[in-house]
PDB file of C-alpha atoms in Angstrom:
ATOM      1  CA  UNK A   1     122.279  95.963 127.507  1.00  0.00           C
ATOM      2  CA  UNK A   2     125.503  95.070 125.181  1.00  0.00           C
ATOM      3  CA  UNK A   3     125.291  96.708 121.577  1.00  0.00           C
ATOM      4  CA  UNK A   4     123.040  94.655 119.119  1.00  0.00           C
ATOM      5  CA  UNK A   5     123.913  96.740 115.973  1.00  0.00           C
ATOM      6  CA  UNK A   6     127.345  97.284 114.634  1.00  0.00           C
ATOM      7  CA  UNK A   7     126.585 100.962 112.938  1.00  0.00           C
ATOM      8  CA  UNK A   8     125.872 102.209 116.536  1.00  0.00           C
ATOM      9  CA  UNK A   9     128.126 104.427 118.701  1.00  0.00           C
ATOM     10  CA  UNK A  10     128.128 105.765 122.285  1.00  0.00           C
ATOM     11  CA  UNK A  11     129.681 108.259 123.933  1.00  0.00           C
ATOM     12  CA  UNK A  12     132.469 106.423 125.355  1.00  0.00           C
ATOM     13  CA  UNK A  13     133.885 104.650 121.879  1.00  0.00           C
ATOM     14  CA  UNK A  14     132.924 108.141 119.805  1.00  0.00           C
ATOM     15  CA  UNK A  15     135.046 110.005 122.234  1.00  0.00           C
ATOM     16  CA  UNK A  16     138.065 107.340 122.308  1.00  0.00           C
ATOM     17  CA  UNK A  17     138.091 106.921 119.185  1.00  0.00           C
ATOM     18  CA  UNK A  18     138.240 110.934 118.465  1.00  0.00           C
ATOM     19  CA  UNK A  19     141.071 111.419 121.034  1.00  0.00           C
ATOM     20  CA  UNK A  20     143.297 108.343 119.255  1.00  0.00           C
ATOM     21  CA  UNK A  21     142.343 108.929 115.734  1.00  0.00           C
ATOM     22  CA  UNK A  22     144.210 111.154 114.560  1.00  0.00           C
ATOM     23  CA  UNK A  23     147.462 109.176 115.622  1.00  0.00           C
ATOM     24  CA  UNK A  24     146.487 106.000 113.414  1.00  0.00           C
ATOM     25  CA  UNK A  25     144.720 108.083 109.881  1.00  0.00           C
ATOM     26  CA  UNK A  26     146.346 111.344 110.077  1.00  0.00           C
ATOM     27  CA  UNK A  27     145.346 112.111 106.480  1.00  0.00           C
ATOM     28  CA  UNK A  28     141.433 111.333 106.884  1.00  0.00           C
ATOM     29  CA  UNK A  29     141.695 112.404 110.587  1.00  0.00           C
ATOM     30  CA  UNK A  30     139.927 116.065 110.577  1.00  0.00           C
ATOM     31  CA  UNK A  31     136.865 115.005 108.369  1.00  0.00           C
ATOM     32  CA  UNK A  32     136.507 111.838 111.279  1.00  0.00           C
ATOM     33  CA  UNK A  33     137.330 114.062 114.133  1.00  0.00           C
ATOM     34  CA  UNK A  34     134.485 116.521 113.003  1.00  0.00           C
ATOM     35  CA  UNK A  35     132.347 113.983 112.762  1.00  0.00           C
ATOM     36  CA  UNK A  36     133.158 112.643 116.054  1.00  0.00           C
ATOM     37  CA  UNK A  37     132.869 116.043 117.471  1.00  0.00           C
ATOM     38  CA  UNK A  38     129.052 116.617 115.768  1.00  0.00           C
ATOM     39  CA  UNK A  39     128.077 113.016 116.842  1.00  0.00           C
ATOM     40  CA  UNK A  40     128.623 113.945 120.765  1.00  0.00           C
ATOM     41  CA  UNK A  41     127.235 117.888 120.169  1.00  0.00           C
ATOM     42  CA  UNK A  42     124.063 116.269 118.624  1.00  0.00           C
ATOM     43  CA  UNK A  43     123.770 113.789 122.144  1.00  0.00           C
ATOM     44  CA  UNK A  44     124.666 115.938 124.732  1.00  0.00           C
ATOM     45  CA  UNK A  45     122.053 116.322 127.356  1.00  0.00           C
ATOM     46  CA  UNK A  46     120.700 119.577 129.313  1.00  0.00           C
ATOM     47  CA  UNK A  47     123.581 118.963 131.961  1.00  0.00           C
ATOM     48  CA  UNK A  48     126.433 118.623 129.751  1.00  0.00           C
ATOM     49  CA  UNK A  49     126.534 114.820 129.972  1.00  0.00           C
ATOM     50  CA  UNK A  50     125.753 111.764 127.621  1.00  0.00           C
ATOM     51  CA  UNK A  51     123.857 108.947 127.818  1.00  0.00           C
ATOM     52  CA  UNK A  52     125.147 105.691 127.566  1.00  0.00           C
ATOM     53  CA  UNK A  53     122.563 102.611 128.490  1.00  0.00           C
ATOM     54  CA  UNK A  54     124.978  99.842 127.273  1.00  0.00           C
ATOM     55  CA  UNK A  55     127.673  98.118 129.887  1.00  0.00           C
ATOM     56  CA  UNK A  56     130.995  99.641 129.720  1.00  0.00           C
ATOM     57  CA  UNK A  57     133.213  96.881 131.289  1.00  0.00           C
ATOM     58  CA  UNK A  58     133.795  93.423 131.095  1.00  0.00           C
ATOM     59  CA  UNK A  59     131.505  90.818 132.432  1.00  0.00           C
ATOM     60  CA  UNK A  60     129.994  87.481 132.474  1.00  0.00           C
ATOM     61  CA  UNK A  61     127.754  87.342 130.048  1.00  0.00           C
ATOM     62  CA  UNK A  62     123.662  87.045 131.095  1.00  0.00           C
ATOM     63  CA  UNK A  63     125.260  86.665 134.523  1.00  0.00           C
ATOM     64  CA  UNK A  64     126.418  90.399 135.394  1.00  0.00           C
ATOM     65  CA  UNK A  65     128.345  93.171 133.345  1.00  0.00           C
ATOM     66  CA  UNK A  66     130.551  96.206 134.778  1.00  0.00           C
ATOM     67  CA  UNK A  67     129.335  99.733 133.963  1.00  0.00           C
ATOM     68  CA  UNK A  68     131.919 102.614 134.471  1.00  0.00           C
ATOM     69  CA  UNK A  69     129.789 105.827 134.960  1.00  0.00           C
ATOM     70  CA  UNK A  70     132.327 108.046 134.117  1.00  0.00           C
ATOM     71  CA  UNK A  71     133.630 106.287 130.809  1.00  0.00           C
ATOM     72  CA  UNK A  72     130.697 108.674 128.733  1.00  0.00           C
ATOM     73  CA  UNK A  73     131.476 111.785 130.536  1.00  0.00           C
ATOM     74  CA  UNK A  74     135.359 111.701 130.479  1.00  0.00           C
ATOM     75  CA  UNK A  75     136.104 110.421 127.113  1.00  0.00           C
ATOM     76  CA  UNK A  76     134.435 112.956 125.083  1.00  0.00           C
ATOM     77  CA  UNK A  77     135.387 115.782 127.066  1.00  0.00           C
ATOM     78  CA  UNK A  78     138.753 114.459 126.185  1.00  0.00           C
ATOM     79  CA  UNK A  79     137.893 114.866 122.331  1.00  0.00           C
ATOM     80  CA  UNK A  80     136.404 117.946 122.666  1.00  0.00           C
ATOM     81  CA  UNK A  81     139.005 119.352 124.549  1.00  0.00           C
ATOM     82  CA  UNK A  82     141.899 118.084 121.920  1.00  0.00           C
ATOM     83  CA  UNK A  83     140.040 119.721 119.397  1.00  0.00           C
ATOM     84  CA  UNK A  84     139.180 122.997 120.961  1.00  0.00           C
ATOM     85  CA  UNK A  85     143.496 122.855 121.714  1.00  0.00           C
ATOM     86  CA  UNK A  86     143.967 121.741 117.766  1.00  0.00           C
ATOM     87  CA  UNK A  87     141.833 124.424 116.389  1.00  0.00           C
ATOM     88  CA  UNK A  88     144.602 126.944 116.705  1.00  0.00           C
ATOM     89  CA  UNK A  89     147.236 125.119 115.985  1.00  0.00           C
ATOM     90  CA  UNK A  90     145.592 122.836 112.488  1.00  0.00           C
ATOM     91  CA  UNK A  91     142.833 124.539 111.559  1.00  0.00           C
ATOM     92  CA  UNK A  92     140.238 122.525 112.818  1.00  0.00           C
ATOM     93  CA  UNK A  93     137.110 124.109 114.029  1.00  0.00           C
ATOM     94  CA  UNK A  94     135.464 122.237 117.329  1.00  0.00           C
TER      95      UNK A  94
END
């Protein structure tokens, strides 16, 4: 199902968005990295993965829509593994 609300995340855009912030808002980007960070810690299921119901891909609307079922797993072990590589170097705690 596509996203109905606009204050809703999912794995995939919370962990993009963590791995690119910090390029485009470097002086708010450890407060929105963290927050990134506990968004994903607080979804993370028994195996280690997240859950992401919405379509991933492009589509035609009511017609069909893409899903790629590795978008929620890749992209925020991406941010988590930037930050676990920044702690040392900025201070930031993953």
């Amino acid at each position: 199902t596509p996203a109905s609300r606009r204050d809703d995340s999912n794995p995939f855009f919370t962990g993009g968005r963590d791995w690119l912030q910090p390029s485009w808002r470097p002086e708010m980007a450890e407060a929105l990295f963290v927050a990134g960070l506990d968004w994903l810690a607080d979804r993370q299921q028994a195996d280690g993965t997240w859950s992401q119901p919405e379509f991933t891909g492009t589509g035609f609307p009511q017609v069909f829509y893409l899903r790629y079922h590795y978008y929620p797993i890749y992209f925020p072990l991406v941010a988590i593994c930037r930050a676990l590589a920044a702690d040392g170097r900025k201070g930031w705690s993953a």
